[in-house]
Tab-separated table of C-alpha atoms in Angstrom:
chain	number	residue	atom	x	y	z
Q	18	MET	CA	99.721	117.652	77.533
Q	19	SER	CA	96.855	116.723	75.207
Q	20	ILE	CA	93.991	114.500	76.325
Q	21	ASN	CA	95.162	111.815	73.870
Q	22	GLU	CA	98.582	111.743	75.529
Q	23	LEU	CA	97.011	111.793	78.973
Q	24	ILE	CA	94.778	108.777	78.479
Q	25	ASN	CA	97.807	106.710	77.503
Q	26	GLN	CA	99.316	107.277	80.943
Q	27	SER	CA	98.867	104.859	83.824
Q	28	GLU	CA	96.780	105.756	86.836
Q	29	GLY	CA	98.978	106.998	89.622
Q	30	ARG	CA	99.561	109.428	92.423
Q	31	ARG	CA	97.878	112.333	90.605
Q	32	LEU	CA	95.649	110.643	88.035
Q	33	GLU	CA	92.536	108.464	88.071
Q	34	PHE	CA	90.057	107.320	85.391
Q	35	LYS	CA	86.421	106.346	85.918
Q	36	GLY	CA	84.061	105.012	83.277
Q	37	GLU	CA	81.081	106.493	85.114
Q	38	LEU	CA	80.433	108.495	88.236
Q	39	PRO	CA	81.765	106.299	91.063
Q	40	THR	CA	79.967	105.619	94.314
Q	41	ASN	CA	79.898	108.460	96.802
Q	42	SER	CA	82.463	106.877	99.103
Q	43	ASP	CA	84.940	105.994	96.319
Q	44	LEU	CA	84.909	109.477	94.845
Q	45	ALA	CA	85.178	111.144	98.255
Q	46	LYS	CA	88.177	108.955	99.240
Q	47	THR	CA	90.010	109.898	96.048
Q	48	VAL	CA	89.263	113.598	96.495
Q	49	VAL	CA	90.469	113.531	100.113
Q	50	ALA	CA	93.599	111.589	99.158
Q	51	PHE	CA	94.476	114.046	96.370
Q	52	ALA	CA	93.931	117.058	98.659
Q	53	ASN	CA	96.162	115.512	101.346
Q	54	ASP	CA	98.951	114.919	98.851
Q	55	ALA	CA	100.007	116.631	95.646
Q	56	GLY	CA	96.557	117.186	94.157
Q	57	GLY	CA	95.284	115.265	91.169
Q	58	GLU	CA	92.821	114.862	88.317
Q	59	ILE	CA	89.859	112.504	87.940
Q	60	TYR	CA	88.524	111.853	84.434
Q	61	ILE	CA	84.971	110.495	84.302
Q	62	GLY	CA	83.916	108.800	81.061
Q	63	ILE	CA	87.150	106.820	80.541
Q	64	ASN	CA	87.407	103.173	81.568
Q	65	ASP	CA	90.726	102.211	83.129
Q	66	ASN	CA	90.919	98.495	82.378
Q	67	PRO	CA	90.813	98.159	79.481
Q	68	ARG	CA	91.548	101.835	78.801
Q	69	GLN	CA	88.651	103.024	76.669
Q	70	ILE	CA	86.827	106.305	76.119
Q	71	ILE	CA	83.150	105.551	76.631
Q	72	GLY	CA	81.870	109.081	77.258
Q	73	LEU	CA	78.892	110.480	79.139
Q	74	SER	CA	75.504	111.655	77.973
Q	75	GLU	CA	75.716	115.316	76.992
Q	76	GLU	CA	72.317	116.006	78.589
Q	77	GLU	CA	73.545	114.519	81.883
Q	78	LEU	CA	76.715	116.624	82.184
Q	79	PRO	CA	75.206	119.525	84.214
Q	80	ARG	CA	73.481	117.121	86.601
Q	81	ILE	CA	76.674	115.079	87.131
Q	82	GLU	CA	78.687	118.263	87.695
Q	83	GLU	CA	76.266	119.411	90.382
Q	84	GLN	CA	76.250	115.955	91.955
Q	85	ILE	CA	80.057	115.925	92.150
Q	86	SER	CA	80.244	119.401	93.706
Q	87	ASN	CA	77.555	118.603	96.275
Q	88	LEU	CA	79.122	115.263	97.148
Q	89	ILE	CA	82.547	116.814	97.790
Q	90	TYR	CA	81.016	119.640	99.844
Q	91	ASP	CA	78.831	117.298	101.916
Q	92	ARG	CA	81.322	114.461	102.534
Q	93	CYS	CA	84.777	116.051	102.759
Q	94	TYR	CA	86.267	118.196	105.520
Q	95	PRO	CA	87.810	120.776	105.639
Q	96	ILE	CA	86.137	122.291	102.590
Q	97	ILE	CA	87.631	121.215	99.258
Q	98	LEU	CA	86.842	123.324	96.205
Q	99	PRO	CA	87.097	121.201	93.041
Q	100	GLU	CA	87.508	122.566	89.549
Q	101	VAL	CA	85.010	120.727	87.322
Q	102	SER	CA	85.127	121.095	83.545
Q	103	PHE	CA	83.696	119.406	80.442
Q	104	LEU	CA	85.835	117.916	77.658
Q	105	THR	CA	84.975	116.463	74.272
Q	106	ILE	CA	87.143	113.914	72.478
Q	107	GLU	CA	86.189	111.754	69.519
Q	108	ASP	CA	82.651	113.179	69.806
Q	109	LYS	CA	82.411	111.776	73.328
Q	110	HIS	CA	81.848	113.885	76.420
Q	111	LEU	CA	83.999	113.669	79.552
Q	112	ILE	CA	84.125	115.383	82.919
Q	113	LYS	CA	87.444	116.447	84.429
Q	114	VAL	CA	87.592	116.967	88.200
Q	115	CYS	CA	90.733	118.805	89.279
Q	116	ILE	CA	91.638	118.694	92.989
Q	117	TYR	CA	94.416	120.983	94.202
Q	118	ARG	CA	96.850	120.285	97.010
Q	119	GLY	CA	95.097	121.442	100.181
Q	120	SER	CA	96.501	124.014	102.593
Q	121	MET	CA	94.580	122.712	105.631
Q	122	PRO	CA	95.412	118.988	105.950
Q	123	PRO	CA	94.450	116.489	107.113
Q	124	TYR	CA	91.358	116.232	104.909
Q	125	TYR	CA	88.956	113.420	105.781
Q	126	LEU	CA	85.475	112.002	105.319
Q	127	LYS	CA	83.020	113.798	107.588
Q	128	ASP	CA	81.037	110.702	108.510
Q	129	LYS	CA	84.169	108.712	109.426
Q	130	GLY	CA	86.055	111.383	111.344
Q	131	LYS	CA	89.742	112.206	111.247
Q	132	LEU	CA	91.123	108.916	112.603
Q	133	LYS	CA	89.049	106.634	110.363
Q	134	GLY	CA	88.392	108.881	107.385
Q	135	THR	CA	91.779	110.347	106.407
Q	136	TYR	CA	93.163	108.955	103.141
Q	137	ILE	CA	96.415	109.468	101.257
Q	138	ARG	CA	97.451	108.510	97.760
Q	139	VAL	CA	99.925	105.626	97.432
Q	140	GLY	CA	100.573	104.850	93.775
Q	141	SER	CA	97.165	104.471	92.138
Q	142	THR	CA	95.287	103.523	95.309
Q	143	ASN	CA	93.782	105.364	98.256
Q	144	LYS	CA	95.289	104.245	101.558
Q	145	LEU	CA	93.725	104.856	104.969
Q	146	ALA	CA	96.170	107.006	106.933
Q	147	ASP	CA	97.348	105.833	110.338
Q	148	GLU	CA	97.992	108.130	113.293
Q	149	THR	CA	101.625	108.686	112.293
Q	150	ILE	CA	100.644	109.944	108.837
Q	151	ILE	CA	97.821	112.065	110.260
Q	152	ALA	CA	100.308	113.694	112.645
Q	153	GLU	CA	102.616	114.460	109.708
Q	154	LEU	CA	99.729	116.052	107.800
Q	155	GLU	CA	98.922	118.195	110.824
Q	156	ARG	CA	102.556	119.321	111.011
Q	157	ARG	CA	102.378	120.264	107.347
Q	158	ARG	CA	99.342	122.433	108.040
Q	159	ARG	CA	101.267	124.221	110.813
Q	160	ASN	CA	104.351	124.448	108.557
Q	161	ILE	CA	106.585	122.656	111.029
Q	162	SER	CA	108.625	119.510	110.556
Q	163	PHE	CA	108.950	116.353	112.617
Q	164	ASP	CA	112.598	117.049	113.406
Q	165	SER	CA	111.791	120.477	114.902
Q	166	GLU	CA	109.513	119.127	117.638
Q	167	VAL	CA	110.769	119.359	121.203
Q	168	VAL	CA	111.531	116.170	123.155
Q	169	MET	CA	111.182	116.732	126.899
Q	170	ASP	CA	112.410	113.329	128.092
Q	171	LYS	CA	115.900	114.746	128.702
Q	172	SER	CA	117.261	118.243	128.987
Q	173	ALA	CA	119.869	119.369	126.470
Q	174	ASP	CA	122.705	119.333	129.023
Q	175	GLU	CA	122.065	115.626	129.745
Q	176	LEU	CA	122.965	114.592	126.201
Q	177	ASP	CA	126.431	113.486	125.147
Q	178	ILE	CA	126.995	115.206	121.792
Q	179	SER	CA	130.782	115.328	121.991
Q	180	GLY	CA	131.184	113.422	118.731
Q	181	PHE	CA	128.876	115.803	116.907
Q	182	LYS	CA	130.706	118.810	118.383
Q	183	LEU	CA	134.014	117.503	117.011
Q	184	LEU	CA	132.512	116.909	113.568
Q	185	TYR	CA	130.888	120.351	113.539
Q	186	LYS	CA	134.193	122.012	114.533
Q	187	GLU	CA	136.052	120.074	111.815
Q	188	LYS	CA	133.590	120.991	109.061
Q	189	THR	CA	132.756	124.592	110.014
Q	190	GLY	CA	135.637	125.814	112.178
Q	191	GLU	CA	133.111	126.917	114.813
Q	192	ASP	CA	132.413	125.756	118.342
Q	193	LEU	CA	129.016	124.173	118.831
Q	194	ASN	CA	127.906	126.095	121.924
Q	195	ILE	CA	124.413	126.597	123.286
Q	196	GLN	CA	123.902	129.774	121.237
Q	197	VAL	CA	124.658	127.901	118.004
Q	198	LEU	CA	122.420	125.012	119.047
Q	199	ARG	CA	119.572	127.478	119.576
Q	200	LYS	CA	120.211	129.201	116.261
Q	201	LEU	CA	120.139	125.861	114.430
Q	202	GLU	CA	116.970	124.933	116.351
Q	203	LEU	CA	118.640	121.827	117.694
Q	204	VAL	CA	117.557	122.944	121.151
Q	205	LYS	CA	114.587	125.053	122.205
Q	206	THR	CA	113.613	126.719	125.464
Q	207	GLU	CA	110.527	125.422	127.232
Q	208	GLN	CA	109.605	126.633	130.728
Q	209	ASP	CA	113.014	128.290	131.174
Q	210	LYS	CA	114.860	125.057	130.390
Q	211	GLU	CA	116.719	123.926	127.271
Q	212	TYR	CA	115.355	120.788	125.605
Q	213	PRO	CA	116.591	119.040	122.454
Q	214	THR	CA	114.522	118.828	119.320
Q	215	LYS	CA	114.121	115.458	117.625
Q	216	ALA	CA	116.789	116.446	115.110
Q	217	LEU	CA	119.418	116.505	117.859
Q	218	LEU	CA	118.167	113.714	120.076
Q	219	ARG	CA	117.512	111.074	117.454
Q	220	HIS	CA	119.751	111.875	114.508
Q	221	ILE	CA	122.440	114.513	114.855
Q	222	ASN	CA	124.044	112.746	117.813
Q	223	LYS	CA	124.706	109.844	115.448
Q	224	ALA	CA	126.805	112.044	113.191
Q	225	ALA	CA	129.679	109.584	112.984
Q	226	ASN	CA	127.524	107.605	110.559
Q	227	ILE	CA	127.241	110.595	108.260
Q	228	GLU	CA	130.722	109.916	106.901
Q	229	GLY	CA	129.157	107.431	104.523
Q	230	VAL	CA	127.482	110.333	102.721
Q	231	TYR	CA	130.877	111.660	101.679
Q	232	THR	CA	132.122	108.464	100.025
Q	233	VAL	CA	130.947	106.256	97.163
Q	234	SER	CA	132.643	103.040	96.106
Q	235	ARG	CA	131.154	101.834	92.839
Q	236	TRP	CA	133.155	103.479	90.013
Q	237	GLU	CA	131.048	101.893	87.246
Q	238	TYR	CA	128.241	104.282	88.097
Q	239	PRO	CA	127.894	108.092	88.166
Q	240	VAL	CA	129.259	108.467	91.683
Q	241	LYS	CA	128.383	112.148	92.110
Q	242	ALA	CA	124.779	111.422	91.183
Q	243	ILE	CA	124.609	108.454	93.561
Q	244	ARG	CA	126.112	110.550	96.344
Q	245	GLU	CA	123.474	113.249	95.781
Q	246	ILE	CA	120.618	110.743	95.864
Q	247	ILE	CA	121.982	109.246	99.107
Q	248	ARG	CA	122.274	112.740	100.569
Q	249	ASN	CA	118.671	113.425	99.631
Q	250	ALA	CA	117.575	110.109	101.103
Q	251	ILE	CA	119.176	110.960	104.447
Q	252	VAL	CA	118.370	114.661	104.624
Q	253	HIS	CA	114.822	114.530	103.252
Q	254	ARG	CA	113.538	111.136	104.430
Q	255	ASP	CA	110.395	111.015	106.548
Q	256	TYR	CA	111.754	110.445	110.041
Q	257	SER	CA	108.241	110.216	111.472
Q	258	LEU	CA	107.914	106.727	109.921
Q	259	THR	CA	109.387	104.642	112.718
Q	260	GLY	CA	110.980	101.253	112.133
Q	261	LYS	CA	112.198	102.194	108.658
Q	262	ASP	CA	115.679	103.076	107.410
Q	263	VAL	CA	117.374	104.421	104.324
Q	264	LYS	CA	118.562	101.399	102.343
Q	265	VAL	CA	121.334	101.262	99.741
Q	266	ALA	CA	121.411	97.989	97.795
Q	267	ILE	CA	124.158	97.128	95.287
Q	268	TYR	CA	123.398	94.413	92.732
Q	269	ASP	CA	125.315	93.158	89.717
Q	270	ASP	CA	123.167	95.256	87.407
Q	271	MET	CA	122.124	98.251	89.517
Q	272	VAL	CA	122.468	100.441	92.585
Q	273	GLU	CA	119.207	101.060	94.442
Q	274	ILE	CA	118.524	103.719	97.099
Q	275	THR	CA	115.277	103.569	99.083
Q	276	SER	CA	114.181	106.364	101.414
Q	277	PRO	CA	111.215	106.191	103.844
Q	278	GLY	CA	108.451	108.597	102.899
Q	279	LEU	CA	106.835	109.589	99.626
Q	280	LEU	CA	108.420	112.261	97.444
Q	281	PRO	CA	107.410	115.762	98.617
Q	282	PRO	CA	104.566	117.007	96.377
Q	283	SER	CA	106.551	119.991	95.113
Q	284	ILE	CA	109.494	117.894	93.846
Q	285	ASP	CA	109.276	116.569	90.282
Q	286	TYR	CA	111.963	114.099	89.173
Q	287	SER	CA	110.800	114.405	85.569
Q	288	ALA	CA	111.988	118.043	85.621
Q	289	MET	CA	115.390	117.396	87.141
Q	290	GLU	CA	117.215	120.124	85.255
Q	291	SER	CA	115.192	122.867	86.927
Q	292	ARG	CA	116.067	124.194	90.369
Q	293	GLN	CA	113.910	122.509	92.997
Q	294	SER	CA	114.081	122.923	96.752
Q	295	ASP	CA	111.697	121.640	99.402
Q	296	ALA	CA	113.180	120.649	102.768
Q	297	ARG	CA	110.943	118.156	104.547
Q	298	ASN	CA	113.156	118.339	107.657
Q	299	LYS	CA	113.509	122.035	108.357
Q	300	VAL	CA	116.101	121.605	111.130
Q	301	ILE	CA	118.247	118.745	109.830
Q	302	ALA	CA	118.605	120.216	106.321
Q	303	PRO	CA	120.204	123.542	107.416
Q	304	VAL	CA	122.557	121.676	109.776
Q	305	PHE	CA	123.688	119.394	106.955
Q	306	LYS	CA	124.270	122.464	104.802
Q	307	ARG	CA	126.499	123.920	107.518
Q	308	LEU	CA	128.431	120.653	107.568
Q	309	GLY	CA	128.991	120.849	103.813
Q	310	ILE	CA	126.889	117.781	103.018
Q	311	ILE	CA	124.461	119.967	101.060
Q	312	ASP	CA	126.283	122.273	98.650
Q	313	GLN	CA	123.559	124.677	97.499
Q	314	TRP	CA	119.785	124.652	97.822
Q	315	GLY	CA	117.928	123.477	94.750
Q	316	ASN	CA	120.923	122.322	92.700
Q	317	GLY	CA	121.006	118.641	93.653
Q	318	LEU	CA	118.690	117.136	91.047
Q	319	LYS	CA	120.068	119.448	88.370
Q	320	MET	CA	123.565	118.124	89.119
Q	321	VAL	CA	122.271	114.542	88.905
Q	322	ALA	CA	120.732	115.253	85.493
Q	323	GLU	CA	123.986	116.780	84.243
Q	324	GLU	CA	126.138	113.850	85.334
Q	325	MET	CA	123.736	111.286	83.860
Q	326	LYS	CA	124.448	112.789	80.424
Q	327	SER	CA	127.971	111.380	80.756
Q	328	TYR	CA	126.656	107.892	81.509
Q	329	PRO	CA	124.461	106.876	78.547
Q	330	GLU	CA	124.906	103.226	79.536
Q	331	ILE	CA	123.087	103.822	82.850
Q	332	ASP	CA	119.329	104.291	83.208
Q	333	LEU	CA	118.033	106.451	86.058
Q	334	CYS	CA	114.655	105.179	87.294
Q	335	TRP	CA	112.506	106.289	90.207
Q	336	LYS	CA	109.243	105.103	91.700
Q	337	GLU	CA	107.185	105.064	94.872
Q	338	VAL	CA	107.150	101.706	96.635
Q	339	GLY	CA	104.476	101.709	99.320
Q	340	LEU	CA	105.326	104.645	101.585
Q	341	SER	CA	108.917	104.847	100.343
Q	342	PHE	CA	110.634	106.549	97.425
Q	343	GLN	CA	113.146	104.518	95.432
Q	344	VAL	CA	115.821	105.532	92.925
Q	345	GLN	CA	117.674	102.993	90.754
Q	346	PHE	CA	120.813	103.333	88.620
Q	347	ILE	CA	120.504	100.424	86.161
Q	348	LYS	CA	123.040	99.101	83.642
Q	349	LYS	CA	121.232	99.061	80.290
Q	350	ASN	CA	123.221	96.274	78.636
Q	351	TYR	CA	123.538	93.927	81.612
Q	352	GLN	CA	122.582	90.359	80.708
Q	353	GLU	CA	121.539	87.964	83.449
Q	354	ASN	CA	122.990	84.495	83.125
Q	355	THR	CA	119.838	82.941	84.530
Q	356	ASN	CA	116.173	83.420	83.811
Q	357	MET	CA	114.802	82.582	87.228
Q	358	GLU	CA	111.306	81.467	86.377
Q	359	ASP	CA	111.374	80.668	82.659
Q	360	SER	CA	109.409	77.450	82.541
Q	361	ALA	CA	110.437	76.709	78.966
Q	362	ASP	CA	114.117	76.855	79.912
Q	363	ASN	CA	113.468	74.679	82.952
Q	364	GLU	CA	111.807	72.052	80.802
Q	365	ARG	CA	114.492	72.138	78.077
Q	366	ARG	CA	117.491	72.128	80.424
Q	367	PRO	CA	118.638	68.587	81.323
Q	368	ALA	CA	118.263	67.874	85.031
Q	369	GLN	CA	121.449	67.591	87.077
Q	370	SER	CA	122.000	64.689	89.387
Q	371	THR	CA	121.819	65.311	93.121
Q	372	THR	CA	125.556	64.684	93.425
Q	373	GLN	CA	126.401	67.220	90.731
Q	374	SER	CA	124.114	69.841	92.249
Q	375	THR	CA	125.510	69.353	95.723
Q	376	THR	CA	129.103	69.532	94.545
Q	377	GLN	CA	128.498	72.703	92.537
Q	378	SER	CA	126.600	74.300	95.400
Q	379	THR	CA	129.240	73.484	98.020
Q	380	THR	CA	132.061	74.793	95.832
Q	381	GLN	CA	130.370	78.076	95.020
Q	382	TYR	CA	129.053	78.592	98.556
Q	383	THR	CA	132.579	78.479	99.984
Q	384	THR	CA	133.829	81.098	97.498
Q	385	GLN	CA	130.787	83.390	97.510
Q	386	LYS	CA	129.534	84.991	100.724
Q	387	LEU	CA	125.755	85.237	100.740
Q	388	THR	CA	123.965	88.395	101.731
Q	389	GLU	CA	121.487	88.531	104.601
Q	390	ALA	CA	118.624	88.775	102.103
Q	391	GLN	CA	119.824	85.678	100.229
Q	392	ASN	CA	120.070	83.678	103.452
Q	393	MET	CA	116.540	84.751	104.427
Q	394	ILE	CA	115.208	83.701	101.005
Q	395	LEU	CA	116.844	80.263	101.259
Q	396	SER	CA	115.535	79.823	104.789
Q	397	TYR	CA	111.979	80.700	103.767
Q	398	LEU	CA	112.029	78.480	100.670
Q	399	ARG	CA	113.210	75.483	102.713
Q	400	GLU	CA	109.938	75.684	104.631
Q	401	HIS	CA	107.760	76.963	101.771
Q	402	PRO	CA	109.024	75.486	98.467
Q	403	GLU	CA	105.894	76.545	96.557
Q	404	ALA	CA	106.247	80.203	97.574
Q	405	THR	CA	105.922	82.880	94.888
Q	406	ARG	CA	107.857	86.127	94.580
Q	407	ALA	CA	104.871	87.909	96.102
Q	408	ASP	CA	104.969	85.533	99.091
Q	409	LEU	CA	108.669	86.234	99.603
Q	410	ASN	CA	108.147	89.975	99.325
Q	411	SER	CA	105.385	89.951	101.945
Q	412	HIS	CA	107.288	87.772	104.443
Q	413	ILE	CA	110.826	89.177	104.157
Q	414	GLU	CA	111.315	92.683	105.514
Q	415	GLY	CA	113.579	95.257	103.911
Q	416	ILE	CA	113.752	93.928	100.344
Q	417	THR	CA	111.797	95.099	97.304
Q	418	VAL	CA	110.124	93.007	94.608
Q	419	ASP	CA	113.048	93.791	92.288
Q	420	GLY	CA	115.422	92.701	95.051
Q	421	ILE	CA	113.582	89.386	95.402
Q	422	LYS	CA	113.812	88.849	91.643
Q	423	TYR	CA	117.530	89.605	91.534
Q	424	ASN	CA	118.425	87.439	94.537
Q	425	LEU	CA	116.449	84.448	93.275
Q	426	ALA	CA	118.346	84.649	89.994
Q	427	ARG	CA	121.645	85.054	91.843
Q	428	LEU	CA	121.001	82.026	94.065
Q	429	GLN	CA	120.244	79.924	90.976
Q	430	GLU	CA	123.419	81.169	89.352
Q	431	LEU	CA	125.382	80.079	92.423
Q	432	GLY	CA	123.831	76.622	92.257
Q	433	LEU	CA	122.076	77.004	95.605
Q	434	LEU	CA	118.533	77.127	94.273
Q	435	LYS	CA	116.660	75.354	91.500
Q	436	ARG	CA	113.224	75.848	89.977
Q	437	VAL	CA	111.360	72.618	89.188
Q	438	GLY	CA	108.314	72.662	86.926
Q	439	SER	CA	106.458	75.564	85.387
Q	440	LYS	CA	106.226	79.141	86.557
Q	441	ARG	CA	102.670	78.685	87.795
Q	442	TYR	CA	102.709	75.165	89.205
Q	443	GLY	CA	106.381	74.563	89.963
Q	444	TYR	CA	108.329	74.702	93.221
Q	445	TRP	CA	111.769	75.619	94.538
Q	446	VAL	CA	114.496	73.213	95.653
Q	447	VAL	CA	117.263	74.468	97.953
Q	448	LEU	CA	120.421	72.613	96.935
Q	449	GLY	CA	123.570	71.610	98.774
Q	450	GLU	CA	121.950	70.452	102.023
């Protein structure tokens, strides 16, 4: 990719622009965050907002290079070796700092220590890692996964895994005895006693729920591709992030799958047609392969790319939302009946009387069952009529910004919600009460 193409990209997980050499702490945080994740590049001499090449003094380049190298050596631990190079574009001089994915995470700021100085990259920002994320980085350094850790609260023979044994027998034709459990690393021996790993204790014993991976209901969409993304979400999610679940949301215009945990650094959705394989959960993934949920390592995204060719009317989009990874299958030609916050439309549209609104709302409410998210939105707006989409997103768990936008439009379409006034200074009215 040429530098001209690069500077037209947005800052993100692996890219950052700086007009001048940033403060010591800012640069060190970015370097640490890149090393803890997928690596990244910092371009100095390019403003981000507005995006503009301003350049650096040619005479100052050697001094800045030495300053960057010394700063990274002095402030970051373990040692990070940057690759610093000079670029020239439009007769202006830039410095490129390339940070590679580290093999000894967690990386952190020396003066802050591991607990207060470990940063990760979330979108285009550096986020202070909590203890859960630090533990995951330490597992990555030791090349072990969360699901392979031993849980010593109960011995293996105290667990009721009869349902999983039946499923395993049905899918593989084999009995799930203690030898097989050991081979699959679902149990491990500690102090001459068998203990379950987290894969068995917390997830595999819930195997009856796995049936949902085998079925897909929405025929308008590429069902094989959706099934593969759901499989990936379940098999490769970050189970160390407690209190989070895989979410599948079905809207009028899209299907959305959200999986806890950022995309593994070695997986690139923009190169879907190539074979890619990186199992975050090194115990769960082989078990799912034995059960036939995973067909063949590395072929999943390639299969998704192939099926999408048969669905030109569907857009496949992916993005990182906080500490989650989200995939959307979106209908290209879907037209919403309502523009939820179009102030011009609100001002042009004649106001309905209270009686008309209530009648319409009551009629549609009895024929249309509301989702849990829609009920939560209505409940919040009753108490906070001036709330914005951002307010709703921050106060309602388990729903994305796009989900808020869709559900607000849907509630207006049903006649249960009305926007009064402009986008900036207006307020919401819950109807039919």
